[in-house]
Coordinates of C-alpha atoms in Angstrom, one line a residue:
Chain S
M298 CA -9.8 13.7 -22.1
G299 CA -9.0 17.4 -20.7
N300 CA -10.0 20.2 -23.0
E301 CA -13.8 19.4 -24.1
M302 CA -13.9 19.1 -20.3
R303 CA -12.2 22.3 -19.0
T304 CA -15.1 24.4 -20.7
T305 CA -17.5 23.2 -18.4
T306 CA -17.6 24.3 -14.7
P307 CA -15.1 22.1 -12.2
L308 CA -17.9 20.7 -10.0
L309 CA -14.6 20.8 -6.7
E310 CA -12.0 23.3 -7.3
L311 CA -9.1 24.3 -4.9
R312 CA -7.2 27.3 -4.7
E313 CA -4.2 28.0 -3.1
V314 CA -5.2 25.8 -0.1
T315 CA -2.8 25.9 2.4
K316 CA -3.3 24.3 6.2
Q317 CA -0.9 24.6 9.0
F318 CA -1.2 22.8 12.4
V319 CA 0.4 23.2 15.6
R320 CA 1.9 19.9 16.7
S321 CA 3.3 19.7 20.4
G322 CA 4.3 23.6 20.1
L323 CA 5.5 23.2 16.2
P324 CA 3.9 25.0 13.2
V325 CA 3.3 21.9 10.6
R326 CA 2.6 23.1 7.5
A327 CA 0.4 19.7 5.8
L328 CA -0.4 22.0 2.8
E329 CA 1.3 24.1 0.8
G330 CA -0.6 26.1 -1.6
V331 CA -2.3 23.0 -3.4
S332 CA -4.9 24.1 -6.4
F333 CA -6.6 21.6 -8.9
S334 CA -9.6 21.5 -10.1
I335 CA -12.2 17.8 -10.7
Y336 CA -14.5 18.2 -13.5
P337 CA -17.9 16.3 -13.2
G338 CA -17.8 12.7 -14.5
E339 CA -13.8 12.8 -14.2
T340 CA -12.0 10.3 -11.2
L341 CA -8.9 12.1 -10.5
G342 CA -6.0 10.0 -8.9
L343 CA -4.2 11.7 -6.3
V344 CA -0.9 10.1 -5.0
G345 CA 1.5 10.4 -2.9
E346 CA 3.5 8.9 0.5
S347 CA 2.8 9.1 4.3
G348 CA 2.5 12.5 5.2
S349 CA 2.3 14.1 1.6
G350 CA -0.9 15.6 2.8
K351 CA -3.8 13.6 1.2
T352 CA -6.0 13.2 3.4
T353 CA -5.5 16.1 5.0
I354 CA -7.1 17.6 1.4
A355 CA -10.1 15.1 1.8
R356 CA -10.8 16.1 5.0
T357 CA -10.3 20.1 4.3
I358 CA -12.4 19.5 1.3
L359 CA -15.4 18.3 3.7
R360 CA -14.3 21.1 5.6
L361 CA -13.6 18.6 8.6
T362 CA -10.5 20.5 8.8
E363 CA -10.6 23.6 8.5
P364 CA -8.1 25.3 5.7
S365 CA -5.7 27.9 7.1
T366 CA -5.4 30.1 3.6
G367 CA -7.3 29.6 -0.1
H368 CA -10.4 29.1 -1.5
I369 CA -12.7 25.8 -2.3
F370 CA -15.5 25.8 -4.3
F371 CA -17.8 23.4 -5.5
A372 CA -20.1 23.8 -8.1
G373 CA -18.6 27.5 -8.5
R374 CA -19.9 28.2 -5.1
D375 CA -17.1 29.1 -2.5
I376 CA -17.7 27.0 0.7
T377 CA -14.4 28.1 2.0
H378 CA -16.6 29.9 5.2
L379 CA -20.0 28.8 5.1
S380 CA -21.4 27.9 8.3
Q381 CA -22.2 24.1 10.1
R382 CA -25.4 25.4 9.2
A383 CA -25.1 26.1 5.4
L384 CA -23.1 23.0 4.9
R385 CA -25.1 20.3 6.1
P386 CA -27.1 20.3 2.5
L387 CA -23.6 20.1 0.8
R388 CA -22.0 17.3 2.9
R389 CA -25.0 14.6 0.9
E390 CA -23.4 15.9 -2.3
M391 CA -19.7 15.2 -0.7
Q392 CA -19.5 12.2 1.0
L393 CA -16.5 10.0 2.0
I394 CA -15.2 6.2 1.5
F395 CA -13.1 5.5 4.3
Q396 CA -9.7 3.4 4.3
D397 CA -10.7 0.9 7.1
P398 CA -14.2 -1.1 6.8
Y399 CA -13.2 -2.2 10.1
A400 CA -13.4 0.8 11.9
S401 CA -16.1 3.2 9.4
L402 CA -18.8 0.8 10.5
N403 CA -20.3 1.1 13.7
P404 CA -20.2 -2.4 15.2
R405 CA -23.6 -2.2 17.6
M406 CA -25.6 -1.4 13.6
T407 CA -27.4 -3.8 11.6
V408 CA -26.6 -3.1 8.0
E409 CA -30.0 -1.8 7.4
A410 CA -29.9 0.8 10.5
I411 CA -26.2 1.8 8.8
L412 CA -27.4 2.7 5.4
A413 CA -30.9 4.2 6.8
E414 CA -28.9 6.4 8.9
P415 CA -27.8 9.0 6.5
L416 CA -31.7 8.9 5.2
I417 CA -32.5 9.7 7.8
V418 CA -30.0 12.5 8.8
H419 CA -30.8 13.9 5.8
G420 CA -35.1 13.7 5.5
I421 CA -34.7 11.8 2.5
A422 CA -37.1 9.1 2.2
S423 CA -40.2 8.0 4.0
R424 CA -40.6 4.8 6.4
S425 CA -41.6 2.4 3.7
A426 CA -39.4 4.0 0.7
R427 CA -36.3 3.5 3.0
R428 CA -36.6 -0.4 2.8
E429 CA -36.7 -0.1 -1.0
R430 CA -33.8 2.2 -1.2
I431 CA -31.7 -0.3 1.3
A432 CA -32.3 -3.0 -1.1
E433 CA -31.8 -1.4 -3.9
L434 CA -28.6 -0.1 -2.8
L435 CA -27.7 -3.4 -1.3
D436 CA -27.9 -5.0 -4.9
L437 CA -26.2 -2.1 -6.5
V438 CA -23.3 -3.4 -4.2
G439 CA -23.2 -6.6 -5.0
L440 CA -25.0 -7.9 -1.9
A441 CA -28.0 -9.6 -1.1
P442 CA -30.9 -8.2 0.5
E443 CA -30.8 -11.1 3.4
H444 CA -27.4 -9.3 4.2
A445 CA -29.8 -6.0 5.4
R446 CA -30.3 -7.4 9.1
R447 CA -26.2 -8.2 9.9
Y448 CA -24.2 -7.2 11.8
P449 CA -20.8 -5.7 10.6
H450 CA -18.6 -8.4 12.2
E451 CA -20.4 -11.1 9.8
F452 CA -18.5 -9.6 7.1
S453 CA -15.2 -10.0 5.8
G454 CA -13.2 -6.8 4.5
G455 CA -14.3 -6.5 0.9
Q456 CA -17.9 -6.7 1.8
R457 CA -17.5 -4.2 4.8
Q458 CA -15.7 -2.1 2.5
R459 CA -19.1 -2.7 0.0
I460 CA -20.8 -1.7 2.6
G461 CA -19.0 1.7 3.3
I462 CA -19.6 2.5 -0.3
A463 CA -23.8 1.8 -0.5
R464 CA -24.1 3.6 2.7
A465 CA -21.7 6.6 0.9
L466 CA -24.1 6.3 -2.2
S467 CA -27.2 6.0 -0.1
V468 CA -28.1 10.2 -0.5
H469 CA -27.1 10.3 -4.2
P470 CA -23.7 12.5 -3.9
R471 CA -22.1 14.3 -6.3
L472 CA -19.2 13.5 -5.4
L473 CA -17.5 10.6 -3.6
I474 CA -13.9 10.7 -2.0
A475 CA -12.7 7.2 -1.2
D476 CA -9.3 7.6 1.1
E477 CA -7.4 4.6 0.3
P478 CA -10.4 2.7 -0.7
V479 CA -8.4 -0.8 -1.2
S480 CA -5.1 -0.8 1.0
A481 CA -6.4 -2.7 3.7
L482 CA -7.5 -5.2 1.7
D483 CA -6.4 -8.4 0.2
V484 CA -4.8 -8.8 -3.2
S485 CA -8.4 -11.2 -4.3
I486 CA -10.3 -9.0 -3.0
Q487 CA -8.8 -5.2 -4.1
A488 CA -10.0 -6.1 -8.0
Q489 CA -13.4 -7.1 -6.6
V490 CA -13.9 -2.9 -5.0
L491 CA -11.7 -1.7 -7.6
N492 CA -14.1 -2.7 -10.4
L493 CA -16.8 -2.2 -8.5
L494 CA -16.2 1.5 -7.7
R495 CA -15.2 1.7 -11.4
T496 CA -18.9 0.3 -12.6
L497 CA -20.3 2.1 -10.0
Q498 CA -18.9 5.4 -11.2
E499 CA -19.6 5.0 -15.2
K500 CA -23.5 3.9 -13.8
L501 CA -24.3 6.7 -11.8
G502 CA -21.9 9.4 -13.7
L503 CA -19.9 9.5 -10.2
T504 CA -17.4 12.1 -9.9
L505 CA -14.5 10.6 -7.7
L506 CA -11.6 12.0 -5.8
F507 CA -9.5 8.8 -5.3
I508 CA -6.5 9.0 -3.1
A509 CA -3.8 6.3 -3.0
H510 CA -0.3 5.4 -2.7
D511 CA -0.4 2.6 -4.9
L512 CA 0.0 3.9 -8.5
A513 CA -1.0 0.7 -10.3
V514 CA -4.2 0.9 -8.4
V515 CA -4.4 4.6 -8.9
R516 CA -4.2 4.0 -12.8
H517 CA -6.5 1.7 -13.1
I518 CA -9.1 3.7 -11.7
S519 CA -8.4 7.1 -12.8
T520 CA -8.8 9.9 -15.5
R521 CA -6.5 12.2 -14.4
V522 CA -3.8 11.5 -11.9
A523 CA -2.6 14.2 -9.2
V524 CA 0.9 13.7 -7.2
M525 CA 2.0 15.3 -4.2
Y526 CA 5.1 15.6 -2.0
L527 CA 5.4 16.9 1.4
G528 CA 2.4 19.1 1.4
A529 CA 2.6 20.5 -2.7
L530 CA 1.7 19.3 -5.8
C531 CA 4.3 17.7 -8.1
E532 CA 2.6 17.2 -11.4
V533 CA -1.1 16.7 -12.6
A534 CA -1.9 15.6 -16.1
A535 CA -4.2 13.0 -17.9
R536 CA -3.8 9.6 -16.4
D537 CA -2.1 8.5 -19.7
T538 CA 0.3 10.9 -20.0
L539 CA 1.5 11.3 -16.1
Y540 CA 2.5 7.4 -16.3
G541 CA 3.4 7.5 -20.2
R542 CA 5.7 10.7 -20.0
P543 CA 6.1 12.2 -16.3
L544 CA 8.1 15.0 -16.6
H545 CA 8.7 15.7 -12.6
P546 CA 11.9 13.7 -11.2
Y547 CA 9.6 12.9 -8.0
T548 CA 6.8 11.3 -9.9
Q549 CA 9.7 9.5 -12.0
A550 CA 11.0 7.8 -9.6
L551 CA 7.7 7.2 -7.7
L552 CA 7.2 5.3 -11.1
S553 CA 10.3 3.9 -11.7
A554 CA 10.5 1.8 -7.6
I555 CA 7.1 -0.2 -8.6
P556 CA 8.2 -3.4 -8.8
Y557 CA 6.5 -5.2 -11.6
P558 CA 4.9 -8.6 -11.5
D559 CA 7.3 -10.1 -13.7
P560 CA 11.2 -11.6 -12.6
V561 CA 11.4 -11.5 -16.7
R562 CA 11.2 -7.6 -16.9
E563 CA 12.8 -6.9 -13.1
R564 CA 16.1 -8.9 -14.0
G565 CA 17.4 -6.2 -16.7
R566 CA 15.1 -3.3 -14.9
R567 CA 17.6 -0.2 -13.6
R568 CA 16.2 1.6 -10.7
I569 CA 15.6 5.4 -9.4
I570 CA 16.3 4.8 -5.9
L571 CA 16.2 7.9 -4.3
S572 CA 18.5 8.3 -1.1
G573 CA 17.2 9.2 2.1
D574 CA 14.2 9.6 3.6
I575 CA 10.7 11.7 3.3
P576 CA 11.8 15.0 5.6
S577 CA 9.8 16.3 8.1
R578 CA 6.7 18.3 7.7
V579 CA 7.4 20.5 10.6
A580 CA 10.6 21.5 9.0
P581 CA 10.0 21.2 5.5
P582 CA 13.3 21.5 3.2
S583 CA 13.5 25.7 1.8
G584 CA 12.2 26.1 -1.8
C585 CA 11.4 22.9 -3.4
R586 CA 10.3 20.4 -0.1
F587 CA 11.5 17.6 -3.1
H588 CA 15.2 18.9 -3.5
T589 CA 16.8 17.0 -0.5
R590 CA 16.2 13.8 -2.2
C591 CA 16.3 15.1 -6.3
P592 CA 19.0 13.5 -8.1
L593 CA 19.1 16.8 -10.0
A594 CA 18.5 19.8 -7.6
F595 CA 20.7 23.1 -8.4
A596 CA 20.9 26.1 -6.8
R597 CA 17.6 27.8 -7.2
C598 CA 16.0 24.7 -5.6
A599 CA 16.9 25.6 -2.6
S600 CA 16.3 28.7 -2.4
E601 CA 12.8 29.5 -4.5
E602 CA 10.3 27.3 -4.1
P603 CA 8.7 26.2 -8.0
A604 CA 5.1 27.3 -8.6
L605 CA 2.9 24.7 -10.4
R606 CA 3.1 25.3 -14.3
S607 CA 1.0 24.5 -17.4
Y608 CA 3.3 22.6 -20.4
A609 CA 1.3 21.9 -23.2
D610 CA -0.9 18.5 -21.2
H611 CA 0.5 18.9 -18.2
Q612 CA 1.4 21.1 -14.6
V613 CA 4.6 20.5 -13.3
A614 CA 6.3 22.5 -9.8
C615 CA 10.3 21.8 -11.1
H616 CA 12.9 25.0 -12.2
W617 CA 14.7 22.0 -14.1
V618 CA 11.3 20.9 -15.7
Q619 CA 11.0 25.0 -16.3
E620 CA 14.7 25.9 -17.3
H621 CA 14.3 23.1 -20.1
D622 CA 11.1 24.5 -21.7
G623 CA 9.1 21.6 -20.4
Q624 CA 11.2 18.8 -20.8
P625 CA 10.7 15.4 -19.0
A626 CA 13.5 15.0 -15.9
P627 CA 16.2 13.0 -17.6
L628 CA 16.2 10.3 -15.1
L629 CA 14.3 7.5 -16.5
P630 CA 16.4 5.2 -18.3
G631 CA 15.3 5.4 -21.7
Chain L
M180 CA 12.3 -19.9 14.4
R181 CA 10.7 -22.2 17.1
L182 CA 8.1 -19.3 18.3
L183 CA 5.0 -20.5 17.9
P184 CA 2.7 -19.1 20.9
P185 CA 2.1 -21.8 23.1
N186 CA -1.4 -23.0 21.7
A187 CA 0.3 -24.1 18.8
H188 CA 2.7 -26.7 18.6
M189 CA 4.3 -28.5 15.0
T190 CA 2.3 -31.6 14.8
G191 CA 4.1 -33.3 12.2
G192 CA 7.1 -32.9 9.8
E193 CA 10.1 -31.7 10.1
I194 CA 12.5 -28.6 10.0
L195 CA 16.2 -29.0 9.4
L196 CA 18.9 -26.1 8.9
A197 CA 22.3 -27.3 7.2
G198 CA 21.0 -30.8 8.4
E199 CA 20.9 -30.4 11.8
A200 CA 16.5 -31.2 13.0
L201 CA 15.5 -27.9 14.4
H202 CA 12.2 -29.4 16.1
R203 CA 14.2 -31.5 18.2
K204 CA 16.1 -28.9 19.8
S205 CA 15.7 -27.8 23.4
E206 CA 15.0 -24.3 24.2
R207 CA 18.5 -23.5 25.1
A208 CA 20.3 -24.8 22.2
M209 CA 17.4 -22.8 19.8
R210 CA 18.8 -19.8 22.2
E211 CA 21.7 -20.2 20.7
I212 CA 20.7 -20.9 17.0
R213 CA 18.0 -17.8 16.6
G214 CA 19.8 -14.9 15.5
A215 CA 23.1 -16.3 15.1
K216 CA 21.9 -18.8 12.2
I217 CA 18.5 -17.5 11.5
A218 CA 17.9 -14.2 12.2
M219 CA 14.6 -13.1 11.2
I220 CA 13.0 -8.7 10.6
F221 CA 9.4 -8.4 11.0
Q222 CA 6.7 -5.9 8.9
D223 CA 6.7 -3.4 11.9
P224 CA 10.2 -2.6 12.9
M225 CA 9.0 -0.3 15.9
T226 CA 7.5 -2.9 17.7
A227 CA 10.2 -5.3 16.8
L228 CA 12.9 -3.0 18.0
N229 CA 13.3 -2.0 22.5
P230 CA 11.7 1.2 22.8
V231 CA 13.8 1.6 26.3
L232 CA 17.6 1.2 25.3
S233 CA 19.4 2.6 22.6
V234 CA 19.9 0.9 19.1
G235 CA 23.5 0.3 19.7
E236 CA 22.6 -1.1 23.1
Q237 CA 20.7 -2.8 21.1
I238 CA 22.8 -4.4 17.9
A239 CA 25.8 -4.7 21.0
E240 CA 24.0 -7.1 23.0
V241 CA 23.2 -9.4 20.1
L242 CA 27.3 -9.7 20.0
R243 CA 27.8 -10.3 23.3
V244 CA 25.3 -12.9 23.8
H245 CA 26.1 -14.6 20.6
R246 CA 29.6 -13.6 19.8
G247 CA 31.2 -13.8 23.2
Y248 CA 32.1 -9.7 22.6
S249 CA 33.4 -7.4 25.4
R250 CA 31.1 -4.2 25.6
S251 CA 33.1 -1.8 24.1
D252 CA 33.9 -4.5 21.1
A253 CA 30.4 -5.3 20.7
W254 CA 29.6 -1.4 20.9
Q255 CA 32.4 -0.7 18.1
K256 CA 31.5 -3.9 16.0
A257 CA 27.6 -2.6 16.6
I258 CA 28.1 0.7 14.9
E259 CA 30.1 -0.9 12.2
A260 CA 26.8 -3.0 11.8
L261 CA 24.8 0.3 11.6
R262 CA 27.3 1.9 8.5
L263 CA 27.0 -1.5 6.6
V264 CA 23.3 -0.9 6.1
D265 CA 24.7 2.6 5.2
I266 CA 22.8 4.8 8.3
P267 CA 24.8 8.4 8.0
D268 CA 26.8 9.3 11.6
A269 CA 26.5 5.8 12.5
A270 CA 28.7 6.4 15.8
K271 CA 26.2 9.3 17.1
R272 CA 23.0 7.7 15.6
A273 CA 24.1 4.0 17.7
H274 CA 23.1 6.2 20.9
D275 CA 19.6 7.0 19.5
Y276 CA 16.5 5.6 20.6
P277 CA 14.3 3.5 17.9
H278 CA 11.4 6.7 18.1
H279 CA 13.8 8.9 16.6
F280 CA 14.4 7.0 13.6
S281 CA 12.1 6.9 10.9
G282 CA 10.6 3.6 9.4
G283 CA 12.6 3.7 6.6
M284 CA 15.9 4.4 9.2
R285 CA 14.4 1.5 11.9
Q286 CA 13.9 -1.0 9.0
R287 CA 17.5 -0.5 8.6
V288 CA 18.1 -1.2 12.2
L289 CA 16.6 -4.3 12.5
I290 CA 18.4 -5.6 9.3
A291 CA 22.2 -4.3 11.0
M292 CA 20.7 -5.8 14.1
A293 CA 19.6 -9.3 12.1
L294 CA 22.7 -9.4 10.2
A295 CA 25.4 -8.5 13.1
C296 CA 26.1 -12.4 13.5
E297 CA 26.3 -12.8 9.7
P298 CA 23.5 -15.4 10.0
D299 CA 23.2 -18.6 7.1
V300 CA 19.3 -17.8 7.0
L301 CA 17.1 -14.5 7.4
I302 CA 13.5 -14.5 7.3
A303 CA 12.2 -11.4 6.3
D304 CA 8.6 -11.5 7.5
E305 CA 6.7 -8.5 4.8
P306 CA 9.9 -6.5 5.6
T307 CA 8.5 -3.5 3.2
T308 CA 5.1 -3.8 3.7
A309 CA 4.6 -0.3 5.8
L310 CA 7.2 1.2 4.1
D311 CA 6.5 3.9 1.0
V312 CA 7.1 3.1 -2.2
T313 CA 10.1 5.0 -2.9
I314 CA 11.4 3.9 0.8
Q315 CA 10.8 0.0 -0.1
A316 CA 13.1 0.5 -2.5
Q317 CA 16.0 1.2 -0.9
I318 CA 15.0 -1.3 1.6
L319 CA 14.9 -4.0 -1.0
A320 CA 18.3 -3.0 -2.8
L321 CA 19.9 -3.0 1.0
M322 CA 18.4 -6.3 1.2
Q323 CA 19.8 -7.8 -2.5
E324 CA 22.9 -6.3 -1.7
M325 CA 23.6 -7.7 1.9
Q326 CA 23.1 -11.1 0.8
A327 CA 25.5 -10.7 -2.4
R328 CA 28.1 -9.6 -0.1
L329 CA 27.2 -12.2 2.6
G330 CA 26.0 -15.2 1.0
M331 CA 23.4 -15.9 3.3
A332 CA 19.8 -17.3 2.6
L333 CA 16.7 -15.2 2.3
L334 CA 13.3 -16.2 2.7
I335 CA 11.3 -13.4 2.0
I336 CA 7.4 -13.5 3.0
T337 CA 5.0 -10.9 1.5
H338 CA 1.5 -10.8 -0.6
D339 CA 3.3 -8.3 -3.3
L340 CA 4.3 -9.7 -6.2
G341 CA 6.1 -7.2 -7.1
V342 CA 8.5 -7.5 -4.8
V343 CA 8.3 -11.6 -4.9
A344 CA 9.0 -10.9 -8.6
Q345 CA 12.5 -8.3 -8.1
I346 CA 14.5 -10.2 -5.2
C347 CA 12.9 -13.9 -5.0
D348 CA 14.8 -16.8 -7.2
E349 CA 12.2 -19.2 -6.3
V350 CA 8.2 -18.9 -5.2
L351 CA 6.4 -20.9 -3.0
V352 CA 2.4 -20.0 -3.0
M353 CA 0.6 -20.5 0.1
Y354 CA -3.4 -20.7 0.4
G355 CA -5.5 -21.8 3.6
G356 CA -2.5 -22.9 5.3
A357 CA -0.9 -25.4 2.5
I358 CA 1.5 -24.7 -0.1
V359 CA -0.6 -24.6 -3.4
E360 CA 2.5 -24.0 -5.7
Y361 CA 6.5 -24.2 -6.2
G362 CA 8.7 -23.3 -9.0
R363 CA 11.3 -20.9 -10.1
A364 CA 10.2 -17.5 -10.3
E365 CA 10.4 -17.4 -14.0
K366 CA 7.9 -20.1 -14.6
I367 CA 5.3 -19.2 -11.6
F368 CA 5.2 -16.2 -13.3
S369 CA 4.9 -17.1 -16.3
Q370 CA 3.1 -20.5 -16.3
P371 CA 1.7 -20.4 -13.5
A372 CA 0.2 -24.1 -12.5
M373 CA -2.6 -23.9 -9.9
P374 CA -5.6 -21.8 -10.9
Y375 CA -5.0 -19.9 -7.8
T376 CA -1.5 -18.1 -8.4
H377 CA -3.3 -17.9 -11.8
A378 CA -6.1 -15.9 -11.2
L379 CA -3.7 -14.0 -8.5
L380 CA -1.6 -12.9 -11.0
A381 CA -4.6 -12.4 -13.5
S382 CA -6.1 -9.5 -10.6
L383 CA -2.9 -7.1 -9.7
P384 CA -3.6 -4.2 -11.7
R385 CA -0.7 -3.3 -13.3
I386 CA 1.0 -0.2 -13.7
D387 CA 0.8 -1.1 -18.1
G388 CA -1.7 -3.1 -18.3
N389 CA -5.2 -2.6 -20.2
V390 CA -6.9 0.5 -18.1
H391 CA -9.9 -0.3 -20.6
E392 CA -11.4 -4.1 -19.2
L393 CA -12.1 -4.3 -15.4
L394 CA -9.5 -6.3 -13.4
A395 CA -9.8 -10.4 -13.3
T396 CA -11.2 -11.4 -10.1
I397 CA -11.7 -14.5 -7.7
D398 CA -15.1 -15.3 -6.2
G399 CA -15.8 -15.4 -2.5
Q400 CA -13.0 -15.1 0.3
P401 CA -10.3 -17.0 1.2
P402 CA -11.3 -19.7 4.4
R403 CA -11.0 -19.5 7.2
L404 CA -7.9 -22.0 9.1
S405 CA -10.8 -23.2 11.3
E406 CA -12.9 -23.9 8.2
L407 CA -11.2 -25.1 5.8
P408 CA -12.9 -27.3 3.0
S409 CA -12.6 -31.3 2.8
G410 CA -11.1 -31.5 -0.4
C411 CA -9.0 -29.5 -2.7
V412 CA -8.8 -26.2 0.0
F413 CA -8.8 -24.0 -3.1
A414 CA -12.2 -25.5 -4.8
P415 CA -14.8 -23.4 -3.9
R416 CA -13.8 -20.2 -5.2
C417 CA -11.8 -22.2 -8.1
P418 CA -13.4 -21.5 -11.9
Q419 CA -11.8 -24.8 -13.1
R420 CA -13.2 -27.4 -9.9
F421 CA -14.7 -31.0 -11.0
A422 CA -15.2 -33.7 -9.5
R423 CA -12.2 -34.7 -8.5
C424 CA -11.3 -31.6 -6.7
A425 CA -13.9 -33.1 -3.4
Q426 CA -10.6 -34.8 -2.3
R427 CA -7.5 -33.0 -1.4
P428 CA -4.9 -33.2 -3.9
P429 CA -1.2 -33.8 -3.2
L430 CA 1.9 -32.0 -5.0
F431 CA 2.1 -32.7 -8.3
D432 CA 5.6 -32.4 -10.3
V433 CA 4.2 -30.3 -13.3
G434 CA 8.2 -30.3 -14.7
E435 CA 11.9 -28.2 -14.1
S436 CA 10.9 -28.9 -10.3
H437 CA 8.0 -27.1 -10.8
L438 CA 4.7 -28.1 -8.7
S439 CA 1.1 -28.4 -8.2
R440 CA -1.5 -28.5 -5.8
C441 CA -3.6 -29.7 -8.7
W442 CA -6.0 -32.3 -9.8
L443 CA -5.7 -30.2 -13.2
A444 CA -1.8 -31.5 -12.8
A445 CA -2.3 -35.3 -12.0
A446 CA -1.9 -36.1 -16.1
S447 CA 1.5 -33.9 -16.4
D448 CA 2.7 -35.6 -13.4
G449 CA 5.7 -37.8 -14.6
Q450 CA 5.0 -40.4 -11.3

């Protein structure tokens, strides 16, 4: 992937986006100079642990949260300072799928009303065309026409997530942002929803930002993957590059922490176990934010924040990797 | 643990701890067993800890009740227990309240409390589900180390098959309120006998799986316990169901202490 796509304009681009909140009088640095692009037709997986800023990124892209500094471009246009009114037509082009299919559907509306709402708000279809579009959407996400009359509580978690997906697709968005869309679902239902998202993405040529903490899930759906730690990007690369030859020590530790569902493989496995906790965002560590837990940290890591640099097909923010000309951090057992 | 809510009770069967029938114990006798012989840790350490007592006091309380330690001895032992689970600065942190700790540290506190009386059995109910993956790795390593050190039996309840593969010797697979498969972990993962286990393993996205194919799925939904099918509980979703599945299957022995609640296993059953 990658190179031939780079010649086109990204559908979405974040440039040096920083977000600072104030919580109980203390500044919280939620995002620190985050830059990345998503190209048309690709799925960017955004991975990180809790507090890494994944959801803040989603909210910032949709301008539900205003960035403190930096710029957001959609289809080449700077949307950072657009008025709410000017944003409205753009909201139609960027749709969000939520983590919790229980909380994101109005319990007092039928599925039909839930799916009709965005069509009415955006003035898309006449009454008769709406009915047709709703039937089409239900079919697209694997629900039956008779489901239109039912209420959210009559559905299981997996089915509710299908309704959430249908609602997001109803206005023909160009960018779909899915924030932990399967983490609230049973294992046996996760696979159904993941397959659905992948099939829809291929069928409709969607561009997808897929946010999750589960690296195995992200690998299954993404063409490119970005890893975040405490509000900053550590590493961005094409899927097979990132999983096959991770460079950043945090990416390596994250991959090494995942247990394989295979006891024979698990028995002989050596893990990188990071010491310590994820630091607080109120007082993030100086320099590289990962240095307090990094087994490779040296003096420079505590004083200087590493920039995201390009090494062949990788982007990495790590002093060790930089001083070793793009060699992978030597944490993973060979 | 005999901690079922009042609207639920055991209607049959036996629960034995080292040969003793727990289901016949009085509430008073159970109180001496809980925490001392069987201890439990929970998914959400925040709700399992008392928010208005320091963590040191909470651990010391267990030791005073079960071991009859004096206040000062119990406090010293509590600090030791916190040290054992690698809480940095244990003597100082013992004075802190649960909300002062991160999720991973709280789970360590809960483990320290559960292990303070060196129980014979530790029940861990989704102990790492609420934790991030790098913290999960720490907690699982800690549980394995504690088990090796104290020689206790561990019952871990989880939906995460990766966690099972990492720390379990034997596996019980449950579906619709029943044990549907039981065996050594290697057997369960390499040769699952019950179609449910097979389908569940096939539906997992794997870090080294084939990304060019869609995941295998299980049709339908898990059954509600109030509307279980009369035959095999998995039959409505099973790709291999046949006429006999309308009757409820017993657990069949498929060899090497590997049991499967499936009529397909009837032929290989030794009995």
